[in-house]
C-alpha cells in the first residue's frame, strides 16, 4: 500500500485485502479436518510438512488481525478528517508522527513518547524533569502537565491515537480562531499592528468594547502611540489556551 494513496483508496484496498484473507478460511477449516484425520491415525510427525496446525492458526490470526487493525485505523483517520474539518495531509502528518514514536505499534504513546512527538511537530514544551516525578509540587502545574490532563485525564501513562488527534485538531481549531480574530481587529485598526480604545468603541457595541479594552495589554512596538493596545496578544490569549 503506497503512501501516495488517499485515505479512501487505502480503505478500499484494505477492505479488499481483508476479504481475500478471510476467503482462505474454508481452506483453513479443510486443513483442520485433515489434521484430525491424521491424528486419529496416530500420526504425529509429518516429514512432508514443516508447519503444524498450531503455527498455521497463529500465523493466520496475526495476518487477519493486522489487516483488520490497519483498516480500523484508516477508518478512524477518515472519521477525524470529516468530523474535525482538517485536510488529509494534516491527518497523514499527525498519523506519521504518532506512528514514528509508537515503538511497540500498540496504538498508544507513553508520556515520554508523546512529548517527543509534540516536539517533532514543532511544539515548544517544557523539560522532561516532571515526567520522572510528576507528583512533585513544582511540576504539577507545568505546561506539559496541563496537556496531559487533556489527553490522559486518568493519568494511565498512555495517550491513545484518538486522544492525540482530538488534542491536535483542537489546537488547529484554536489557532484558526485566533487568526480570524486578529484579522478582524486589523481591519478595525486600519491595518495597524495596534488599535486604540477610540477605534474599538467606535466599531463595537459598548459592552464588547469595554470587555476588550479592559483585557488588552498596552502595545509596545516602536510605532506605538499613547493608549495603543495590543490586539494580537489579546486574540492569542483568548483563543489559544494550550500555552504551548
PDB file of C-alpha atoms in Angstrom:
ATOM      1  CA  UNK A   1       0.000   0.000   0.000  1.00  0.00           C
ATOM      2  CA  UNK A   2       1.750   3.110  -1.263  1.00  0.00           C
ATOM      3  CA  UNK A   3       1.971   6.340   0.754  1.00  0.00           C
ATOM      4  CA  UNK A   4       0.504   8.314  -2.152  1.00  0.00           C
ATOM      5  CA  UNK A   5      -2.889   6.636  -1.858  1.00  0.00           C
ATOM      6  CA  UNK A   6      -5.666   8.779  -0.395  1.00  0.00           C
ATOM      7  CA  UNK A   7      -7.348   7.626   2.802  1.00  0.00           C
ATOM      8  CA  UNK A   8     -10.391   6.439   0.868  1.00  0.00           C
ATOM      9  CA  UNK A   9      -8.170   4.497  -1.534  1.00  0.00           C
ATOM     10  CA  UNK A  10      -6.308   2.951   1.406  1.00  0.00           C
ATOM     11  CA  UNK A  11      -9.623   1.934   2.967  1.00  0.00           C
ATOM     12  CA  UNK A  12     -10.812   0.319  -0.276  1.00  0.00           C
ATOM     13  CA  UNK A  13      -7.502  -1.553  -0.663  1.00  0.00           C
ATOM     14  CA  UNK A  14      -7.514  -2.828   2.925  1.00  0.00           C
ATOM     15  CA  UNK A  15     -11.167  -3.855   2.617  1.00  0.00           C
ATOM     16  CA  UNK A  16     -10.348  -5.983  -0.431  1.00  0.00           C
ATOM     17  CA  UNK A  17      -7.272  -7.428   1.294  1.00  0.00           C
ATOM     18  CA  UNK A  18      -9.287  -8.341   4.382  1.00  0.00           C
ATOM     19  CA  UNK A  19     -11.881 -10.106   2.207  1.00  0.00           C
ATOM     20  CA  UNK A  20      -9.070 -12.008   0.476  1.00  0.00           C
ATOM     21  CA  UNK A  21      -7.588 -13.120   3.802  1.00  0.00           C
ATOM     22  CA  UNK A  22     -10.996 -14.191   5.108  1.00  0.00           C
ATOM     23  CA  UNK A  23     -11.554 -16.045   1.813  1.00  0.00           C
ATOM     24  CA  UNK A  24      -8.895 -18.562   2.873  1.00  0.00           C
ATOM     25  CA  UNK A  25     -10.907 -19.539   5.943  1.00  0.00           C
ATOM     26  CA  UNK A  26     -12.688 -22.508   4.253  1.00  0.00           C
ATOM     27  CA  UNK A  27      -9.319 -23.926   3.147  1.00  0.00           C
ATOM     28  CA  UNK A  28      -8.028 -23.483   6.660  1.00  0.00           C
ATOM     29  CA  UNK A  29     -11.027 -25.391   8.032  1.00  0.00           C
ATOM     30  CA  UNK A  30     -10.345 -28.161   5.496  1.00  0.00           C
ATOM     31  CA  UNK A  31      -6.776 -28.381   6.772  1.00  0.00           C
ATOM     32  CA  UNK A  32      -8.092 -28.737  10.321  1.00  0.00           C
ATOM     33  CA  UNK A  33     -10.248 -31.677   9.277  1.00  0.00           C
ATOM     34  CA  UNK A  34      -7.284 -33.329   7.537  1.00  0.00           C
ATOM     35  CA  UNK A  35      -5.171 -32.759  10.636  1.00  0.00           C
ATOM     36  CA  UNK A  36      -7.775 -34.508  12.808  1.00  0.00           C
ATOM     37  CA  UNK A  37      -7.804 -37.488  10.414  1.00  0.00           C
ATOM     38  CA  UNK A  38      -4.009 -37.742  10.636  1.00  0.00           C
ATOM     39  CA  UNK A  39      -4.100 -37.583  14.422  1.00  0.00           C
ATOM     40  CA  UNK A  40      -6.807 -40.265  14.529  1.00  0.00           C
ATOM     41  CA  UNK A  41      -4.350 -42.500  12.694  1.00  0.00           C
ATOM     42  CA  UNK A  42      -1.831 -41.781  15.459  1.00  0.00           C
ATOM     43  CA  UNK A  43       0.458 -39.909  13.096  1.00  0.00           C
ATOM     44  CA  UNK A  44       2.072 -37.023  14.965  1.00  0.00           C
ATOM     45  CA  UNK A  45       5.191 -36.490  12.881  1.00  0.00           C
ATOM     46  CA  UNK A  46       4.672 -35.468   9.265  1.00  0.00           C
ATOM     47  CA  UNK A  47       8.009 -35.354   7.384  1.00  0.00           C
ATOM     48  CA  UNK A  48       6.296 -33.751   4.364  1.00  0.00           C
ATOM     49  CA  UNK A  49       5.250 -30.575   6.124  1.00  0.00           C
ATOM     50  CA  UNK A  50       7.248 -28.359   8.481  1.00  0.00           C
ATOM     51  CA  UNK A  51       4.146 -26.500   9.708  1.00  0.00           C
ATOM     52  CA  UNK A  52       1.748 -27.529  12.450  1.00  0.00           C
ATOM     53  CA  UNK A  53      -1.903 -26.567  12.750  1.00  0.00           C
ATOM     54  CA  UNK A  54      -0.997 -24.532  15.807  1.00  0.00           C
ATOM     55  CA  UNK A  55       1.609 -22.476  13.917  1.00  0.00           C
ATOM     56  CA  UNK A  56      -0.749 -22.016  10.950  1.00  0.00           C
ATOM     57  CA  UNK A  57      -3.507 -20.889  13.304  1.00  0.00           C
ATOM     58  CA  UNK A  58      -1.245 -18.301  14.928  1.00  0.00           C
ATOM     59  CA  UNK A  59       0.011 -17.014  11.550  1.00  0.00           C
ATOM     60  CA  UNK A  60      -3.497 -16.704  10.094  1.00  0.00           C
ATOM     61  CA  UNK A  61      -4.824 -14.891  13.166  1.00  0.00           C
ATOM     62  CA  UNK A  62      -1.856 -12.493  13.165  1.00  0.00           C
ATOM     63  CA  UNK A  63      -2.354 -11.698   9.460  1.00  0.00           C
ATOM     64  CA  UNK A  64      -6.113 -11.247   9.830  1.00  0.00           C
ATOM     65  CA  UNK A  65      -5.787  -9.055  12.924  1.00  0.00           C
ATOM     66  CA  UNK A  66      -3.026  -6.948  11.350  1.00  0.00           C
ATOM     67  CA  UNK A  67      -5.092  -6.125   8.259  1.00  0.00           C
ATOM     68  CA  UNK A  68      -8.245  -5.525  10.339  1.00  0.00           C
ATOM     69  CA  UNK A  69      -6.303  -3.224  12.678  1.00  0.00           C
ATOM     70  CA  UNK A  70      -4.915  -1.199   9.754  1.00  0.00           C
ATOM     71  CA  UNK A  71      -8.381  -0.938   8.223  1.00  0.00           C
ATOM     72  CA  UNK A  72      -9.822   0.272  11.523  1.00  0.00           C
ATOM     73  CA  UNK A  73      -7.010   2.851  11.860  1.00  0.00           C
ATOM     74  CA  UNK A  74      -7.750   4.276   8.403  1.00  0.00           C
ATOM     75  CA  UNK A  75     -11.477   4.379   9.189  1.00  0.00           C
ATOM     76  CA  UNK A  76     -10.669   6.399  12.317  1.00  0.00           C
ATOM     77  CA  UNK A  77      -8.489   8.792  10.311  1.00  0.00           C
ATOM     78  CA  UNK A  78     -11.312   9.343   7.818  1.00  0.00           C
ATOM     79  CA  UNK A  79     -13.718   9.959  10.700  1.00  0.00           C
ATOM     80  CA  UNK A  80     -11.333  12.508  12.211  1.00  0.00           C
ATOM     81  CA  UNK A  81     -10.826  14.187   8.831  1.00  0.00           C
ATOM     82  CA  UNK A  82     -14.548  14.503   8.181  1.00  0.00           C
ATOM     83  CA  UNK A  83     -15.646  15.426  11.698  1.00  0.00           C
ATOM     84  CA  UNK A  84     -12.831  17.828  12.630  1.00  0.00           C
ATOM     85  CA  UNK A  85     -12.670  19.772   9.369  1.00  0.00           C
ATOM     86  CA  UNK A  86      -8.962  19.155   8.730  1.00  0.00           C
ATOM     87  CA  UNK A  87      -7.467  18.116   5.431  1.00  0.00           C
ATOM     88  CA  UNK A  88      -5.995  14.753   4.527  1.00  0.00           C
ATOM     89  CA  UNK A  89      -2.395  15.961   4.527  1.00  0.00           C
ATOM     90  CA  UNK A  90      -2.744  17.138   8.132  1.00  0.00           C
ATOM     91  CA  UNK A  91      -4.180  13.762   9.145  1.00  0.00           C
ATOM     92  CA  UNK A  92      -1.306  11.940   7.417  1.00  0.00           C
ATOM     93  CA  UNK A  93       1.296  14.183   9.067  1.00  0.00           C
ATOM     94  CA  UNK A  94      -0.167  13.589  12.522  1.00  0.00           C
ATOM     95  CA  UNK A  95      -0.521   9.847  11.926  1.00  0.00           C
ATOM     96  CA  UNK A  96       3.046   9.587  10.631  1.00  0.00           C
ATOM     97  CA  UNK A  97       4.431  11.412  13.677  1.00  0.00           C
ATOM     98  CA  UNK A  98       2.356   9.272  16.062  1.00  0.00           C
ATOM     99  CA  UNK A  99       3.428   6.012  14.400  1.00  0.00           C
ATOM    100  CA  UNK A 100       7.091   7.032  14.452  1.00  0.00           C
ATOM    101  CA  UNK A 101       7.072   7.280  18.252  1.00  0.00           C
ATOM    102  CA  UNK A 102       4.726   4.313  18.789  1.00  0.00           C
ATOM    103  CA  UNK A 103       7.677   1.950  19.062  1.00  0.00           C
ATOM    104  CA  UNK A 104       5.705  -1.178  20.006  1.00  0.00           C
ATOM    105  CA  UNK A 105       2.916  -0.484  17.486  1.00  0.00           C
ATOM    106  CA  UNK A 106       0.108  -0.756  20.041  1.00  0.00           C
ATOM    107  CA  UNK A 107      -1.687   2.471  19.111  1.00  0.00           C
ATOM    108  CA  UNK A 108      -0.553   4.245  22.299  1.00  0.00           C
ATOM    109  CA  UNK A 109       2.250   6.572  23.368  1.00  0.00           C
ATOM    110  CA  UNK A 110       3.667   6.787  26.853  1.00  0.00           C
ATOM    111  CA  UNK A 111       4.227  10.301  28.192  1.00  0.00           C
ATOM    112  CA  UNK A 112       7.880  10.436  27.106  1.00  0.00           C
ATOM    113  CA  UNK A 113       6.938   9.360  23.573  1.00  0.00           C
ATOM    114  CA  UNK A 114       4.021  11.804  23.474  1.00  0.00           C
ATOM    115  CA  UNK A 115       6.268  14.722  24.461  1.00  0.00           C
ATOM    116  CA  UNK A 116       8.828  13.738  21.796  1.00  0.00           C
ATOM    117  CA  UNK A 117       6.020  13.533  19.247  1.00  0.00           C
ATOM    118  CA  UNK A 118       4.854  17.068  20.092  1.00  0.00           C
ATOM    119  CA  UNK A 119       8.409  18.380  19.777  1.00  0.00           C
ATOM    120  CA  UNK A 120       8.742  16.735  16.350  1.00  0.00           C
ATOM    121  CA  UNK A 121       5.602  18.595  15.252  1.00  0.00           C
ATOM    122  CA  UNK A 122       7.093  21.934  16.293  1.00  0.00           C
ATOM    123  CA  UNK A 123       5.567  22.408  19.750  1.00  0.00           C
ATOM    124  CA  UNK A 124       7.657  24.058  22.442  1.00  0.00           C
ATOM    125  CA  UNK A 125       7.052  22.004  25.569  1.00  0.00           C
ATOM    126  CA  UNK A 126       8.821  22.197  28.907  1.00  0.00           C
ATOM    127  CA  UNK A 127      11.578  19.902  30.160  1.00  0.00           C
ATOM    128  CA  UNK A 128      11.211  16.214  30.954  1.00  0.00           C
ATOM    129  CA  UNK A 129      12.039  16.596  34.643  1.00  0.00           C
ATOM    130  CA  UNK A 130       8.428  16.385  35.818  1.00  0.00           C
ATOM    131  CA  UNK A 131       7.957  13.118  33.914  1.00  0.00           C
ATOM    132  CA  UNK A 132      10.454  11.471  36.223  1.00  0.00           C
ATOM    133  CA  UNK A 133       8.467  12.538  39.270  1.00  0.00           C
ATOM    134  CA  UNK A 134       5.150  14.020  38.131  1.00  0.00           C
ATOM    135  CA  UNK A 135       3.928  14.175  41.733  1.00  0.00           C
ATOM    136  CA  UNK A 136       6.413  16.889  42.654  1.00  0.00           C
ATOM    137  CA  UNK A 137       4.629  20.118  43.631  1.00  0.00           C
ATOM    138  CA  UNK A 138       6.738  22.345  41.398  1.00  0.00           C
ATOM    139  CA  UNK A 139       5.962  20.160  38.397  1.00  0.00           C
ATOM    140  CA  UNK A 140       2.247  19.728  38.933  1.00  0.00           C
ATOM    141  CA  UNK A 141       1.240  22.839  37.030  1.00  0.00           C
ATOM    142  CA  UNK A 142       3.716  22.714  34.133  1.00  0.00           C
ATOM    143  CA  UNK A 143       2.519  23.379  30.603  1.00  0.00           C
ATOM    144  CA  UNK A 144       3.024  19.751  29.625  1.00  0.00           C
ATOM    145  CA  UNK A 145       1.163  18.540  32.703  1.00  0.00           C
ATOM    146  CA  UNK A 146      -1.871  20.578  31.641  1.00  0.00           C
ATOM    147  CA  UNK A 147      -1.705  18.986  28.197  1.00  0.00           C
ATOM    148  CA  UNK A 148      -1.525  15.525  29.793  1.00  0.00           C
ATOM    149  CA  UNK A 149      -4.682  16.289  31.763  1.00  0.00           C
ATOM    150  CA  UNK A 150      -6.434  16.749  28.411  1.00  0.00           C
ATOM    151  CA  UNK A 151      -5.093  13.679  26.606  1.00  0.00           C
ATOM    152  CA  UNK A 152      -4.735  11.344  29.613  1.00  0.00           C
ATOM    153  CA  UNK A 153      -7.133  12.662  32.294  1.00  0.00           C
ATOM    154  CA  UNK A 154      -6.951   9.430  34.328  1.00  0.00           C
ATOM    155  CA  UNK A 155      -3.120   9.546  34.243  1.00  0.00           C
ATOM    156  CA  UNK A 156      -2.821   5.989  32.948  1.00  0.00           C
ATOM    157  CA  UNK A 157       0.561   6.812  31.454  1.00  0.00           C
ATOM    158  CA  UNK A 158      -0.750   6.180  27.931  1.00  0.00           C
ATOM    159  CA  UNK A 159      -2.053   8.503  25.181  1.00  0.00           C
ATOM    160  CA  UNK A 160      -4.272   6.867  22.557  1.00  0.00           C
ATOM    161  CA  UNK A 161      -4.262   7.938  18.916  1.00  0.00           C
ATOM    162  CA  UNK A 162      -7.828   9.241  19.208  1.00  0.00           C
ATOM    163  CA  UNK A 163      -6.914  11.389  22.229  1.00  0.00           C
ATOM    164  CA  UNK A 164      -3.834  12.633  20.371  1.00  0.00           C
ATOM    165  CA  UNK A 165      -5.915  13.578  17.326  1.00  0.00           C
ATOM    166  CA  UNK A 166      -8.550  15.309  19.464  1.00  0.00           C
ATOM    167  CA  UNK A 167      -5.831  17.447  21.037  1.00  0.00           C
ATOM    168  CA  UNK A 168      -4.129  18.249  17.743  1.00  0.00           C
ATOM    169  CA  UNK A 169      -7.343  19.205  15.954  1.00  0.00           C
ATOM    170  CA  UNK A 170      -8.391  21.373  18.906  1.00  0.00           C
ATOM    171  CA  UNK A 171      -5.031  23.125  18.693  1.00  0.00           C
ATOM    172  CA  UNK A 172      -5.541  23.728  14.978  1.00  0.00           C
ATOM    173  CA  UNK A 173      -9.064  24.991  15.602  1.00  0.00           C
ATOM    174  CA  UNK A 174      -7.880  27.403  18.317  1.00  0.00           C
ATOM    175  CA  UNK A 175      -5.147  28.731  16.036  1.00  0.00           C
ATOM    176  CA  UNK A 176      -7.629  29.295  13.203  1.00  0.00           C
ATOM    177  CA  UNK A 177      -9.948  31.177  15.557  1.00  0.00           C
ATOM    178  CA  UNK A 178      -7.168  33.396  16.892  1.00  0.00           C
ATOM    179  CA  UNK A 179      -6.037  34.237  13.372  1.00  0.00           C
ATOM    180  CA  UNK A 180      -9.591  35.138  12.396  1.00  0.00           C
ATOM    181  CA  UNK A 181      -9.933  37.486  15.382  1.00  0.00           C
ATOM    182  CA  UNK A 182      -6.560  39.113  14.629  1.00  0.00           C
ATOM    183  CA  UNK A 183      -7.651  39.657  11.013  1.00  0.00           C
ATOM    184  CA  UNK A 184     -10.897  41.276  12.201  1.00  0.00           C
ATOM    185  CA  UNK A 185      -9.101  43.637  14.598  1.00  0.00           C
ATOM    186  CA  UNK A 186      -6.568  44.501  11.897  1.00  0.00           C
ATOM    187  CA  UNK A 187      -9.432  45.709   9.701  1.00  0.00           C
ATOM    188  CA  UNK A 188     -10.857  47.794  12.577  1.00  0.00           C
ATOM    189  CA  UNK A 189      -7.384  49.224  13.235  1.00  0.00           C
ATOM    190  CA  UNK A 190      -6.862  50.290   9.622  1.00  0.00           C
ATOM    191  CA  UNK A 191      -4.151  47.637   9.065  1.00  0.00           C
ATOM    192  CA  UNK A 192      -2.051  48.902  12.000  1.00  0.00           C
ATOM    193  CA  UNK A 193      -0.368  46.492  14.419  1.00  0.00           C
ATOM    194  CA  UNK A 194      -2.153  48.178  17.306  1.00  0.00           C
ATOM    195  CA  UNK A 195      -5.618  49.554  17.980  1.00  0.00           C
ATOM    196  CA  UNK A 196      -6.802  52.454  20.114  1.00  0.00           C
ATOM    197  CA  UNK A 197      -9.658  52.449  22.631  1.00  0.00           C
ATOM    198  CA  UNK A 198     -11.423  55.056  20.490  1.00  0.00           C
ATOM    199  CA  UNK A 199     -11.348  52.763  17.436  1.00  0.00           C
ATOM    200  CA  UNK A 200     -12.715  49.848  19.468  1.00  0.00           C
ATOM    201  CA  UNK A 201     -15.536  51.911  20.957  1.00  0.00           C
ATOM    202  CA  UNK A 202     -16.422  53.291  17.538  1.00  0.00           C
ATOM    203  CA  UNK A 203     -16.715  49.877  15.903  1.00  0.00           C
ATOM    204  CA  UNK A 204     -18.030  47.543  18.635  1.00  0.00           C
ATOM    205  CA  UNK A 205     -21.093  47.536  20.897  1.00  0.00           C
ATOM    206  CA  UNK A 206     -20.398  49.214  24.235  1.00  0.00           C
ATOM    207  CA  UNK A 207     -20.250  46.089  26.406  1.00  0.00           C
ATOM    208  CA  UNK A 208     -17.996  44.257  23.919  1.00  0.00           C
ATOM    209  CA  UNK A 209     -15.745  47.281  23.512  1.00  0.00           C
ATOM    210  CA  UNK A 210     -15.197  47.700  27.259  1.00  0.00           C
ATOM    211  CA  UNK A 211     -14.563  43.951  27.651  1.00  0.00           C
ATOM    212  CA  UNK A 212     -11.796  44.065  25.006  1.00  0.00           C
ATOM    213  CA  UNK A 213     -10.243  47.312  26.243  1.00  0.00           C
ATOM    214  CA  UNK A 214     -10.075  46.036  29.817  1.00  0.00           C
ATOM    215  CA  UNK A 215      -8.225  42.877  28.756  1.00  0.00           C
ATOM    216  CA  UNK A 216      -5.842  44.132  26.082  1.00  0.00           C
ATOM    217  CA  UNK A 217      -2.238  44.786  27.031  1.00  0.00           C
ATOM    218  CA  UNK A 218      -0.525  48.035  26.050  1.00  0.00           C
ATOM    219  CA  UNK A 219       1.123  47.859  22.638  1.00  0.00           C
ATOM    220  CA  UNK A 220       4.910  48.227  22.992  1.00  0.00           C
ATOM    221  CA  UNK A 221       6.069  48.390  19.383  1.00  0.00           C
ATOM    222  CA  UNK A 222       8.288  51.183  18.053  1.00  0.00           C
ATOM    223  CA  UNK A 223       5.273  52.700  16.294  1.00  0.00           C
ATOM    224  CA  UNK A 224       3.141  52.823  19.451  1.00  0.00           C
ATOM    225  CA  UNK A 225       1.038  55.865  20.227  1.00  0.00           C
ATOM    226  CA  UNK A 226      -0.295  56.843  23.683  1.00  0.00           C
ATOM    227  CA  UNK A 227      -3.010  54.430  24.778  1.00  0.00           C
ATOM    228  CA  UNK A 228      -2.465  51.962  21.927  1.00  0.00           C
ATOM    229  CA  UNK A 229      -3.458  48.357  22.635  1.00  0.00           C
ATOM    230  CA  UNK A 230      -2.053  45.003  21.509  1.00  0.00           C
ATOM    231  CA  UNK A 231      -4.931  43.140  19.834  1.00  0.00           C
ATOM    232  CA  UNK A 232      -2.676  40.282  18.637  1.00  0.00           C
ATOM    233  CA  UNK A 233      -1.696  39.095  22.115  1.00  0.00           C
ATOM    234  CA  UNK A 234      -5.325  39.547  23.208  1.00  0.00           C
ATOM    235  CA  UNK A 235      -6.629  37.258  20.442  1.00  0.00           C
ATOM    236  CA  UNK A 236      -3.949  34.647  21.064  1.00  0.00           C
ATOM    237  CA  UNK A 237      -4.611  34.591  24.813  1.00  0.00           C
ATOM    238  CA  UNK A 238      -8.367  34.454  24.290  1.00  0.00           C
ATOM    239  CA  UNK A 239      -8.441  31.556  21.814  1.00  0.00           C
ATOM    240  CA  UNK A 240      -5.064  29.876  22.119  1.00  0.00           C
ATOM    241  CA  UNK A 241      -5.474  28.273  25.514  1.00  0.00           C
ATOM    242  CA  UNK A 242      -2.896  25.457  25.358  1.00  0.00           C
ATOM    243  CA  UNK A 243       0.114  27.556  26.470  1.00  0.00           C
ATOM    244  CA  UNK A 244       2.321  25.587  24.063  1.00  0.00           C
TER     245      UNK A 244
END
